[in-house]
Short mmCIF file of C-alpha atoms and ligand atoms in Angstrom, two decimals:
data_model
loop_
_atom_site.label_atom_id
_atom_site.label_comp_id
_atom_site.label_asym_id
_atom_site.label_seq_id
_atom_site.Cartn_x
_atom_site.Cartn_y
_atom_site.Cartn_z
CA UNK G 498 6.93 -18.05 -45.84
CA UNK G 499 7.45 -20.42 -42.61
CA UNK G 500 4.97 -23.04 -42.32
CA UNK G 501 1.92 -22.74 -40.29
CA UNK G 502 2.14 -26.61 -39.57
CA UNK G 503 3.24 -27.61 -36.38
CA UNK G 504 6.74 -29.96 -36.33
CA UNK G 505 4.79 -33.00 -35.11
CA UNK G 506 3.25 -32.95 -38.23
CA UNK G 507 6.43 -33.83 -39.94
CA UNK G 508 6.18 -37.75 -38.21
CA UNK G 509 2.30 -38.27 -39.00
CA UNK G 510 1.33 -40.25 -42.06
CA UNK G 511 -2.11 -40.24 -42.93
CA UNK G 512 -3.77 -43.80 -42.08
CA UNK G 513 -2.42 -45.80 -45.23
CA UNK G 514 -5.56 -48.07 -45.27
CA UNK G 515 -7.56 -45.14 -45.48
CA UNK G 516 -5.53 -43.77 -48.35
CA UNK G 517 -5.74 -47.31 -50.39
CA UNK G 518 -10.32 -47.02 -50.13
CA UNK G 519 -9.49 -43.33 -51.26
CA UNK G 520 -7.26 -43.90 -54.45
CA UNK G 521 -9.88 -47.03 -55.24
CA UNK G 522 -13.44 -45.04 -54.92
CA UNK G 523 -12.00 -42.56 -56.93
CA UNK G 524 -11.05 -45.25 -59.78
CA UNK G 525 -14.54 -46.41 -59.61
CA UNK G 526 -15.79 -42.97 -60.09
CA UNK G 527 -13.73 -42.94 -63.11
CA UNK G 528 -16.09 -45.94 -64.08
CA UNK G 529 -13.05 -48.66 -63.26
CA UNK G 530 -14.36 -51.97 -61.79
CA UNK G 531 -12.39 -52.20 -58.76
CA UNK G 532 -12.58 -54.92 -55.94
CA UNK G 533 -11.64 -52.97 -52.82
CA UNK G 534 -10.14 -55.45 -50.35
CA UNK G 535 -8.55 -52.18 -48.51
CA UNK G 536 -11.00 -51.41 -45.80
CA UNK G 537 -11.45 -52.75 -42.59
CA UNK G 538 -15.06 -53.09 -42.74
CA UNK G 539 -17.65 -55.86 -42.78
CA UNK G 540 -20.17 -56.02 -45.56
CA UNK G 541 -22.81 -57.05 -43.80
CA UNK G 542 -25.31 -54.52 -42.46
CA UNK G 543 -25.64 -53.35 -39.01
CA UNK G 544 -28.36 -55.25 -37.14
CA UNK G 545 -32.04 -54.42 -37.25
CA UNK G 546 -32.65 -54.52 -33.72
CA UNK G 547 -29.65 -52.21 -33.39
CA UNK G 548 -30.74 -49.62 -36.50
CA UNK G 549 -34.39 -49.50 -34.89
CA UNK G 550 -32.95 -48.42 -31.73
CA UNK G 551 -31.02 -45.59 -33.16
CA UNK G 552 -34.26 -44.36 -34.78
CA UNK G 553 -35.99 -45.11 -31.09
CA UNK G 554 -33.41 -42.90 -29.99
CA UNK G 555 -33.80 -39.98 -32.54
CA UNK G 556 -38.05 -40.29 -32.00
CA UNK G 557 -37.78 -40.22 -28.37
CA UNK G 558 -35.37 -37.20 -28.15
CA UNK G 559 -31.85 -38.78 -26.86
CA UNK G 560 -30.61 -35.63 -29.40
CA UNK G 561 -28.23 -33.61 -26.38
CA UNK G 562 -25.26 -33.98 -25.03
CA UNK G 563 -24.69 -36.82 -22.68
CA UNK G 564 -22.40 -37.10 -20.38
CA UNK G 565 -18.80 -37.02 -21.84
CA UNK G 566 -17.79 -40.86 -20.92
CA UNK G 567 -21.03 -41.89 -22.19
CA UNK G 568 -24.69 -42.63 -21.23
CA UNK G 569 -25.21 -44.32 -17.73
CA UNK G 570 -27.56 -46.94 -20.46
CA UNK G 571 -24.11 -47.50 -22.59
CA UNK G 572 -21.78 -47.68 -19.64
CA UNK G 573 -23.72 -50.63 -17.77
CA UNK G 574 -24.08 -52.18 -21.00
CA UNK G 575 -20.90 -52.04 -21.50
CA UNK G 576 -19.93 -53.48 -17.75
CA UNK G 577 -22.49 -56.61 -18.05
CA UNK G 578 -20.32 -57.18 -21.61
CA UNK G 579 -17.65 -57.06 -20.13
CA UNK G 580 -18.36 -59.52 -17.22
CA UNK G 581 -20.48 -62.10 -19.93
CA UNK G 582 -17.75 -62.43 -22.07
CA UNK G 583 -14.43 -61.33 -20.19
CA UNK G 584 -15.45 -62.00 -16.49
CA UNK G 585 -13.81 -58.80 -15.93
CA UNK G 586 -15.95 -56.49 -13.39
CA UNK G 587 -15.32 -52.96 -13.79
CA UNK G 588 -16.82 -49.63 -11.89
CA UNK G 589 -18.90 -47.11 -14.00
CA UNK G 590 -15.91 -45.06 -13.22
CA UNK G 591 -13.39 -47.47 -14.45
CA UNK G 592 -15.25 -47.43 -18.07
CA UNK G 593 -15.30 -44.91 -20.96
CA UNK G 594 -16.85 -44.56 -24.10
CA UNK G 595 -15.37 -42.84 -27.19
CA UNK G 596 -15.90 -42.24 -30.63
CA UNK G 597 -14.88 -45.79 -31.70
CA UNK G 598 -11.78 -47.82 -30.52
CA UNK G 599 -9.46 -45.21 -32.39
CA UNK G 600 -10.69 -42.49 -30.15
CA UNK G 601 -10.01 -44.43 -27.11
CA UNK G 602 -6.64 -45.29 -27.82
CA UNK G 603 -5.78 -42.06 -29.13
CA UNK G 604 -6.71 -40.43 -25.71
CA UNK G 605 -5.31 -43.29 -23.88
CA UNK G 606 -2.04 -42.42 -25.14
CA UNK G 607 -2.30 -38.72 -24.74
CA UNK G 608 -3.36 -39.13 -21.33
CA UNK G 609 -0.36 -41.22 -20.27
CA UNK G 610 2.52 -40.76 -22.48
CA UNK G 611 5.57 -37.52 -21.75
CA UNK G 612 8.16 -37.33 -24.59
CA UNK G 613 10.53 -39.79 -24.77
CA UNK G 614 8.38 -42.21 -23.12
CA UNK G 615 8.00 -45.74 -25.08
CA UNK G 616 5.90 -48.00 -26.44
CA UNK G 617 6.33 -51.73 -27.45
CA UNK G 618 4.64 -52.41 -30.51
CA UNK G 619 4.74 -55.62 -31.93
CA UNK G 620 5.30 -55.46 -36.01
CA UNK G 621 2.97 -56.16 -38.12
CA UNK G 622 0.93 -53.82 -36.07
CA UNK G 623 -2.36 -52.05 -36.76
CA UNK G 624 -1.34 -48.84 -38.82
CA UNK G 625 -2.62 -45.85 -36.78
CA UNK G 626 -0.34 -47.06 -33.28
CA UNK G 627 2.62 -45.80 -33.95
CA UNK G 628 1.03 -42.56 -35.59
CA UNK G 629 -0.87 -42.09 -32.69
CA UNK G 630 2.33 -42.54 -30.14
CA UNK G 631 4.03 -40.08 -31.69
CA UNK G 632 1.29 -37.29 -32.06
CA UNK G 633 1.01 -38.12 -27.75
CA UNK G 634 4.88 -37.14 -27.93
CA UNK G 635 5.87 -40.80 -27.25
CA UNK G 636 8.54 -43.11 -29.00
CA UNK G 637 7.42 -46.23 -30.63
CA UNK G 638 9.50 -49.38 -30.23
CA UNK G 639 8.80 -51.00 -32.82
CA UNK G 640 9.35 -55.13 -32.57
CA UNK G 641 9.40 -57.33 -35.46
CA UNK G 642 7.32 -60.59 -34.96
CA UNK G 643 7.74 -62.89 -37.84
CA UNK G 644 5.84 -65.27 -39.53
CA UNK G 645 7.64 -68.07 -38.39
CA UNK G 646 6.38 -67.02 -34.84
CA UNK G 647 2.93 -66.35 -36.23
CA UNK G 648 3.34 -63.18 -36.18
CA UNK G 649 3.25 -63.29 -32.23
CA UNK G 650 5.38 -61.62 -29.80
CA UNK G 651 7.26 -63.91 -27.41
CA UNK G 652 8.41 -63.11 -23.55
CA UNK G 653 11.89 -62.93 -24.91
CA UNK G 654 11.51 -60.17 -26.97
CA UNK G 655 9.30 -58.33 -24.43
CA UNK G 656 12.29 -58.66 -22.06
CA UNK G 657 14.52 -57.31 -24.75
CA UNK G 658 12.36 -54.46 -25.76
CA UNK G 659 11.80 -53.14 -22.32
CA UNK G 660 13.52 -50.02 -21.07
CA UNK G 661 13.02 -47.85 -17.76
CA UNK G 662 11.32 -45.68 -20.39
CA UNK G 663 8.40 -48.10 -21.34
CA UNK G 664 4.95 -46.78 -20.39
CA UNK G 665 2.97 -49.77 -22.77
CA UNK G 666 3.24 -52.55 -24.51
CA UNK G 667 0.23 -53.06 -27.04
CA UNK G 668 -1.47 -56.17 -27.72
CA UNK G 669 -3.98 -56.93 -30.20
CA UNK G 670 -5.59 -60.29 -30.75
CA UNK G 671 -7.04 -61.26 -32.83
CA UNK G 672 -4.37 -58.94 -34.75
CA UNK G 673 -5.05 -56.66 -37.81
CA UNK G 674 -3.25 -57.56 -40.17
CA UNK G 675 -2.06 -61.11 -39.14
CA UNK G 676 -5.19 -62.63 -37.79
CA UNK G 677 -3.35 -64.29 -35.05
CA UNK G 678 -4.92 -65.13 -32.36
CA UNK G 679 -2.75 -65.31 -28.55
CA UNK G 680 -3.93 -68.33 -26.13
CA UNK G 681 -4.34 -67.92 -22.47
CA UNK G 682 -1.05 -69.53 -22.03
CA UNK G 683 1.24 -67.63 -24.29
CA UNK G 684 -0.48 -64.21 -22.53
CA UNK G 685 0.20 -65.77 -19.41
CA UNK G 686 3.67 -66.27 -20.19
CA UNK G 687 4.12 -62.62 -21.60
CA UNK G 688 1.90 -61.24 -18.28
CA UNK G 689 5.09 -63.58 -15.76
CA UNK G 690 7.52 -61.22 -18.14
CA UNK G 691 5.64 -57.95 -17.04
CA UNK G 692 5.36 -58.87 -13.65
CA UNK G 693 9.07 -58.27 -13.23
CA UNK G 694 7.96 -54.82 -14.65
CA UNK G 695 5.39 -53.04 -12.87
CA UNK G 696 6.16 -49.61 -14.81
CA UNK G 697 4.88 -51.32 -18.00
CA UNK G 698 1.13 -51.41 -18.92
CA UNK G 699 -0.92 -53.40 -21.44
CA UNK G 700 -3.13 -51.78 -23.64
CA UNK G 701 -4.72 -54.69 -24.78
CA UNK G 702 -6.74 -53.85 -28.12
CA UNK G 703 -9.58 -56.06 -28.92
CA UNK G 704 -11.34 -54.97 -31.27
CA UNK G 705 -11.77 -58.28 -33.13
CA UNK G 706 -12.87 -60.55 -30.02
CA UNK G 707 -15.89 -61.86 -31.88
CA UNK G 708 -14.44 -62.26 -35.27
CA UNK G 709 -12.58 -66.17 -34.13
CA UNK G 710 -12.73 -69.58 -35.50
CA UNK G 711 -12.58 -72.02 -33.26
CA UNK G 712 -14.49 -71.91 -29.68
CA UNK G 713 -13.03 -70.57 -26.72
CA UNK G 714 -10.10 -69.36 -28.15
CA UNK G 715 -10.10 -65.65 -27.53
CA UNK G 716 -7.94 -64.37 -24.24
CA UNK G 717 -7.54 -61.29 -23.06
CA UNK G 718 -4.44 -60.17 -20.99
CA UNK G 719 -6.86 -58.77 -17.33
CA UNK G 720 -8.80 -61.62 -17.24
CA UNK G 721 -5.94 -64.32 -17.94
CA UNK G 722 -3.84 -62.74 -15.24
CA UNK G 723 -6.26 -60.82 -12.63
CA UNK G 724 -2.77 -59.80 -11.28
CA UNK G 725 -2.23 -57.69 -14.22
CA UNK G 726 -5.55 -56.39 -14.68
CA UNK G 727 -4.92 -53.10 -12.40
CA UNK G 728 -2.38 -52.41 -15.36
CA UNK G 729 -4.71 -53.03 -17.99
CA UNK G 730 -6.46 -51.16 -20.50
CA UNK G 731 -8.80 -53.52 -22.09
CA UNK G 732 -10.42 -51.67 -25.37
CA UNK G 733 -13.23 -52.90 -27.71
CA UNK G 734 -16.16 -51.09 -29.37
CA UNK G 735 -18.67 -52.08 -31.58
CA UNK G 736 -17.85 -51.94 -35.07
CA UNK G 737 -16.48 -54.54 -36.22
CA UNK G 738 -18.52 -57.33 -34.61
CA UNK G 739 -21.69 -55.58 -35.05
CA UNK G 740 -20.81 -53.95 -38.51
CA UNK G 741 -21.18 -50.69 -36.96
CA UNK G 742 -18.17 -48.90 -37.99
CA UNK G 743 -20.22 -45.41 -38.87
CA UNK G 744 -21.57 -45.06 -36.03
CA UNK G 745 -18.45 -44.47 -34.00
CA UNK G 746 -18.43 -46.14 -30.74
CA UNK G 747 -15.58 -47.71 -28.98
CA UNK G 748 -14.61 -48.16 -25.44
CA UNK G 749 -12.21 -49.15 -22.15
CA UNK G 750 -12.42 -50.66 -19.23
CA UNK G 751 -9.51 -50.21 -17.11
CA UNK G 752 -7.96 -47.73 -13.91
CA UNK G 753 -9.95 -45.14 -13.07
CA UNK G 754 -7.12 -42.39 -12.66
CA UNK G 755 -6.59 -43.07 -16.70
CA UNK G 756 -10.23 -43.20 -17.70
CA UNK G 757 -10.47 -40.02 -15.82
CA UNK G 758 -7.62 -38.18 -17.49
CA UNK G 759 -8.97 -39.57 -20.93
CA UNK G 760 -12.85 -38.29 -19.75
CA UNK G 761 -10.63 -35.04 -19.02
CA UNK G 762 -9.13 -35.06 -22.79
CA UNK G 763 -12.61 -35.93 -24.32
CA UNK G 764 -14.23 -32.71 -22.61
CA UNK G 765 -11.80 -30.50 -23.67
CA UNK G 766 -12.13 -31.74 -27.41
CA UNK G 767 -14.84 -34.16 -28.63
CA UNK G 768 -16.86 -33.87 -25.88
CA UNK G 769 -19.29 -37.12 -25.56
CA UNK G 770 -19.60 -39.60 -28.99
CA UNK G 771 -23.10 -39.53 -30.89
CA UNK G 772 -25.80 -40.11 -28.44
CA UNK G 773 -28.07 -41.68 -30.83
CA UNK G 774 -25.25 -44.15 -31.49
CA UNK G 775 -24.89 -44.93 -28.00
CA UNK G 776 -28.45 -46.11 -27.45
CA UNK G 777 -27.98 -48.16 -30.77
CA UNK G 778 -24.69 -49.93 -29.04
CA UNK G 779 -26.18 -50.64 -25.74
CA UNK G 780 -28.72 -52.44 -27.78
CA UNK G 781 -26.07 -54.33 -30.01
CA UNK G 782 -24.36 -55.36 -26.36
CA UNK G 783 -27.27 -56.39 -24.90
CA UNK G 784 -29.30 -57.77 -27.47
CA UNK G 785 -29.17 -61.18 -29.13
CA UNK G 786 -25.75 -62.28 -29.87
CA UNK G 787 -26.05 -65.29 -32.18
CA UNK G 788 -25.91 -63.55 -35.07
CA UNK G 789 -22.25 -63.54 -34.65
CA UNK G 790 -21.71 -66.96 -34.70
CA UNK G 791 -23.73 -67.18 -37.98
CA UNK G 792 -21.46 -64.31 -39.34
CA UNK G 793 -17.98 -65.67 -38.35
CA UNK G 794 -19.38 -68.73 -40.46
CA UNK G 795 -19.69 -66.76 -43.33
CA UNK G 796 -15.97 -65.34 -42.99
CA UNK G 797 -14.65 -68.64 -42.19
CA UNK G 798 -15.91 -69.65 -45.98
CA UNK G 799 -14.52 -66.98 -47.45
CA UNK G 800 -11.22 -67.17 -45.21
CA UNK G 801 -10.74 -70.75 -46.34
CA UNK G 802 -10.93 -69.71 -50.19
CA UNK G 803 -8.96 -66.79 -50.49
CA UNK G 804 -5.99 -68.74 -48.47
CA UNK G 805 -6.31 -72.17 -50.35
CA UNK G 806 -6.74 -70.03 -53.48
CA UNK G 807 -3.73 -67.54 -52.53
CA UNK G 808 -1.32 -70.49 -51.85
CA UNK G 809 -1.71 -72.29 -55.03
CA UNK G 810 -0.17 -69.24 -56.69
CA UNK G 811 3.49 -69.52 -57.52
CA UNK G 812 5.25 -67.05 -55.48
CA UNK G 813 2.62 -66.27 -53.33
CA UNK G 814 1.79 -68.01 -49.46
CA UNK G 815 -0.01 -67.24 -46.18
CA UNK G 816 -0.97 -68.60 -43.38
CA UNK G 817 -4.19 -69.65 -41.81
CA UNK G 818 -5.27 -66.39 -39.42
CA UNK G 819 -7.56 -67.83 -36.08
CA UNK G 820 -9.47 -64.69 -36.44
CA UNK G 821 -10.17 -60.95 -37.50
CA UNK G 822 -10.91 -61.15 -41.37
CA UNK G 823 -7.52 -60.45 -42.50
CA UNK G 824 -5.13 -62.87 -44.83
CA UNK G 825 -1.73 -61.27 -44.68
CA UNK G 826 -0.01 -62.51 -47.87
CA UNK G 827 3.75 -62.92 -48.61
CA UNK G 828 4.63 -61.95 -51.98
CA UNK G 829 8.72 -62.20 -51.33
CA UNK G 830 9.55 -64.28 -54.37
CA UNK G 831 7.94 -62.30 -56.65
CA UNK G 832 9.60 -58.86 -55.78
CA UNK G 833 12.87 -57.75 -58.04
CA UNK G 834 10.56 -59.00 -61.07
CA UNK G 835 8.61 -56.87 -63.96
CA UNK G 836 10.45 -53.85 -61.87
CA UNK G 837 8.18 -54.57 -58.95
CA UNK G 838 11.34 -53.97 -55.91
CA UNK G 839 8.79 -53.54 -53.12
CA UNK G 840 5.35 -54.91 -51.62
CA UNK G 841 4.40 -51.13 -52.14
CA UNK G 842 4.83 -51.40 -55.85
CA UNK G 843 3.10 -54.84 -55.98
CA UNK G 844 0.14 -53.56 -54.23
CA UNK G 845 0.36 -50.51 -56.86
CA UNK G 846 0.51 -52.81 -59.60
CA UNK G 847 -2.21 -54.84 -58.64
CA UNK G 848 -4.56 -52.14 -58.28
CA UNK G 849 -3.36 -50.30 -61.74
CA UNK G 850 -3.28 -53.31 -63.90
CA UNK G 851 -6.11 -55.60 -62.21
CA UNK G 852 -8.02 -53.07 -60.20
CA UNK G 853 -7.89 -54.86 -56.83
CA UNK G 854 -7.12 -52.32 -53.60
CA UNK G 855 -5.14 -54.34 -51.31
CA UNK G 856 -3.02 -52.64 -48.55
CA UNK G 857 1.01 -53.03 -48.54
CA UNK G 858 2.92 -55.36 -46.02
CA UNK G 859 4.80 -51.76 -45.07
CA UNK G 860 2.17 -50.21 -43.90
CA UNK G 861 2.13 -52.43 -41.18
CA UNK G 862 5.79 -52.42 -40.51
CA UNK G 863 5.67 -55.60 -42.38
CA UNK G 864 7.94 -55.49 -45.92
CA UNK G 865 7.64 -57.95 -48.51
CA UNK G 866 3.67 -58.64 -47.67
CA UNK G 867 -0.33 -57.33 -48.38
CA UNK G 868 -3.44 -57.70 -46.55
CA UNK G 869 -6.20 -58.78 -48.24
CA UNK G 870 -9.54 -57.85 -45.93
CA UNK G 871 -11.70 -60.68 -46.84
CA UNK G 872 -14.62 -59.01 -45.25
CA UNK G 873 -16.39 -58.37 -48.74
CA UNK G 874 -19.03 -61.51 -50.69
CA UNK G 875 -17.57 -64.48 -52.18
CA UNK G 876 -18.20 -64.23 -55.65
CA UNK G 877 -16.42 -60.61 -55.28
CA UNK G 878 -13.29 -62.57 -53.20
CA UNK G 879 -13.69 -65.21 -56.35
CA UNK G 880 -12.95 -62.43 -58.79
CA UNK G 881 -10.12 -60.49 -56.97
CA UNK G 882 -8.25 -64.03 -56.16
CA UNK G 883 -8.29 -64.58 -60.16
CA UNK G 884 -7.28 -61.51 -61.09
CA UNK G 885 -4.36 -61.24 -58.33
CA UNK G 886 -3.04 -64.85 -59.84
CA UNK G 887 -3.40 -63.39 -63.30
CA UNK G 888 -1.23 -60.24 -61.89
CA UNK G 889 1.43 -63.12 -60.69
CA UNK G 890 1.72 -65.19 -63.62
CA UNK G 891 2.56 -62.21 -65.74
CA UNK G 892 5.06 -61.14 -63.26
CA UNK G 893 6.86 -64.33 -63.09
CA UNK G 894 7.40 -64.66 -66.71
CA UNK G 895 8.69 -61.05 -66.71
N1 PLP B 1263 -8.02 -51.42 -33.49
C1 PLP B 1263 -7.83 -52.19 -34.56
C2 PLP B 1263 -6.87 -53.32 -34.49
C3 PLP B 1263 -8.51 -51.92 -35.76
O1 PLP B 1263 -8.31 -52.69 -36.84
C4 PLP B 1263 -9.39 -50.81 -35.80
C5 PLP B 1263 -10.08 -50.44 -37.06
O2 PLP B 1263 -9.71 -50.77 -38.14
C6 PLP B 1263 -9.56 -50.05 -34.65
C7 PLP B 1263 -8.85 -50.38 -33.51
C8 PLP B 1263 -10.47 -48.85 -34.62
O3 PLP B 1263 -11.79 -49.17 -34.68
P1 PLP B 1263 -12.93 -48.07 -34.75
O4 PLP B 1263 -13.48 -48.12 -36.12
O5 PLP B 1263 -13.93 -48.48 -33.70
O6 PLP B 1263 -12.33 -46.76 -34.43
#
């Protein structure tokens, strides 16, 4: 019998960090004590201002559609962030809201991209961009960006990787999985390579803004350059800062004739994201904001001990990420041992013989590495580090 599946299924993984939260709840049902460091969640709750306006919102009847880009309440919220923390100024029309970040990028490539057209993605990348490029009929161009180079693309390889065929380059600082963080200057230099290149545009994913370590650090590519920003896509949402990642709302700000044809997308399929969640994320945009500075000091604790405690174990090292809460750990040396060949089978191992979910270095387009999401309590992070240096030692005397 021929398959009902359609041939673009053939090229789509499902999300592999998804996968890795799957195959460890359903150890845990099994009554294992697993320590999922898979997901790219925070633990801590969503805010109470921002919970009692979702209820505000269900009592007072915001229950119907809206309109598809979102509420007129969400988009202005969304334009005053914007200006407060980007001093970027965008139109109501030149900002959309979708159901979370993923949403937004998904349509932004199916509202742009023809087959055969590329995409410059710096590796290690998040994992649903390339997915995503190819179910939009595009071609991902895939760049490797070392550790030596933090894990940061350099105008160089920009130049190299552009073709009459490139429609975007993605950027995403601070990055999932590397936690690197770009400066003003080295987007600068990268926006002086573009502007040779005025077919290429920069979706510029920033979904981690908040989540930094030192002050005034985080750049973003339309506001460094205001030359660029016509060329811009500038996405964010509200999960990740605000620990919101249920209530699925991301956004853009960015040309209107692309926010149109991704309004045009969302009509035809979604239709607009959870009105109740809308009124809770103008309120997390607009409300108090301190919070977050109190919560990045609560990563930065745990961010210290996992890498001090990761690097002290033989055949392990990382380096220090600037931001997101992501360690992305190299685990080279201790591959070819105990029949571990790959960082797939050492994240297997890890989970079957200490019970600790981590995600693979090739999920990312990154061999011979894991992320460990540190987003999760100390005493939890405490547990998984001894257990992973436990799964080491017995490695290295295999
Ligand atoms: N971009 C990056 C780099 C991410 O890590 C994630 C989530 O893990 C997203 C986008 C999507 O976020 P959301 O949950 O709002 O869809």
């Amino acid at each position: 019998m021929s398959s009902i599946l359609s041939k673009r299924m053939a090229h789509i993984k499902p999300s592999p960090t998804l996968a890795v939260t799957k195959k460890a709840a359903s150890m845990a049902a099994q009554g294992a004590h697993v320590i999922s460091l898979g997901a790219g969640e925070p633990d801590f709750p969503t805010p109470d201002s921002v919970k009692e306006a979702g209820i505000d919102a269900i009592r007072s009847d915001m229950t119907r559609y809206t309109a598809v880009a979102g509420t007129a309440e969400l988009k202005e919220a969304i334009r005053h962030k914007f200006k407060r923390d980007n001093n970027l100024t965008y139109t109501d029309d030149e900002v959309i809201v979708g159901v979370g970040g993923k949403q937004v990028l998904y349509n932004a490539f199916m509202a742009t991209l023809d087959v055969g057209d590329e995409v410059i993605i710096p590796a290690p990348y998040w994992v649903s961009y390339p997915d995503m490029v190819k179910l939009a009929g595009g071609t991902p161009v895939i760049v490797s960006c070392g550790e030596e180079q933090g894990f940061k693309l350099s105008p160089a390889m920009v130049r190299q990787a552009m073709t009459e065929r490139t429609k975007w380059l993605v950027l995403n600082s601070p990055g999932n999985p590397s936690g690197a963080v770009y400066s003003r200057q080295e987007l600068q230099a990268l926006a002086n390579v573009l502007k040779d290149a005025p077919h290429v545009w920069v979706m510029s994913d920033d979904m981690y803004e908040h989540i930094v370590y030192a002050s005034d650090v985080f750049a973003t590519m339309a506001s460094v350059d205001p030359a660029m920003k016509p060329r811009v896509l500038t996405v964010n949402g509200v999960s990740k800062a605000y620990s919101m990642t249920g209530w699925r709302i991301g956004f853009a700000g960015g040309d209107r004739h692309v926010i149109g044809a991704m309004a045009k997308i969302q009509s035809q399929s979604t239709s607009n994201p959870c009105s109740i969640s809308q009124h809770a994320a103008a309120q997390a945009l607009l409300g108090e904001q301190h919070f977050l500075v109190e919560r990045n000091e609560r990563f930065r604790e745990r961010r210290d001990y996992v890498v001090n405690f990761l690097n002290d174990v033989e055949g392990l090292s990382c380096r220090m990420p600037e931001g997101a809460f992501y360690v992305f750990v190299c685990c080279r040396p201790l591959l070819g041992k105990g029949g571990i060949k790959s960082d797939i089978d050492f994240a297997d191992y890890i989970l079957s013989e200490e019970k600790v979910a981590l995600v693979a270095g090739t999920a990312f387009g990154c061999e011979g590495y894991f992320r460990v999401s540190y987003a999760t309590s100390l005493e939890l992070l405490q547990e998984a580090c001894r257990r992973i240096k436990r799964a080491c030692e017995r490695l290295r005397k295999a």
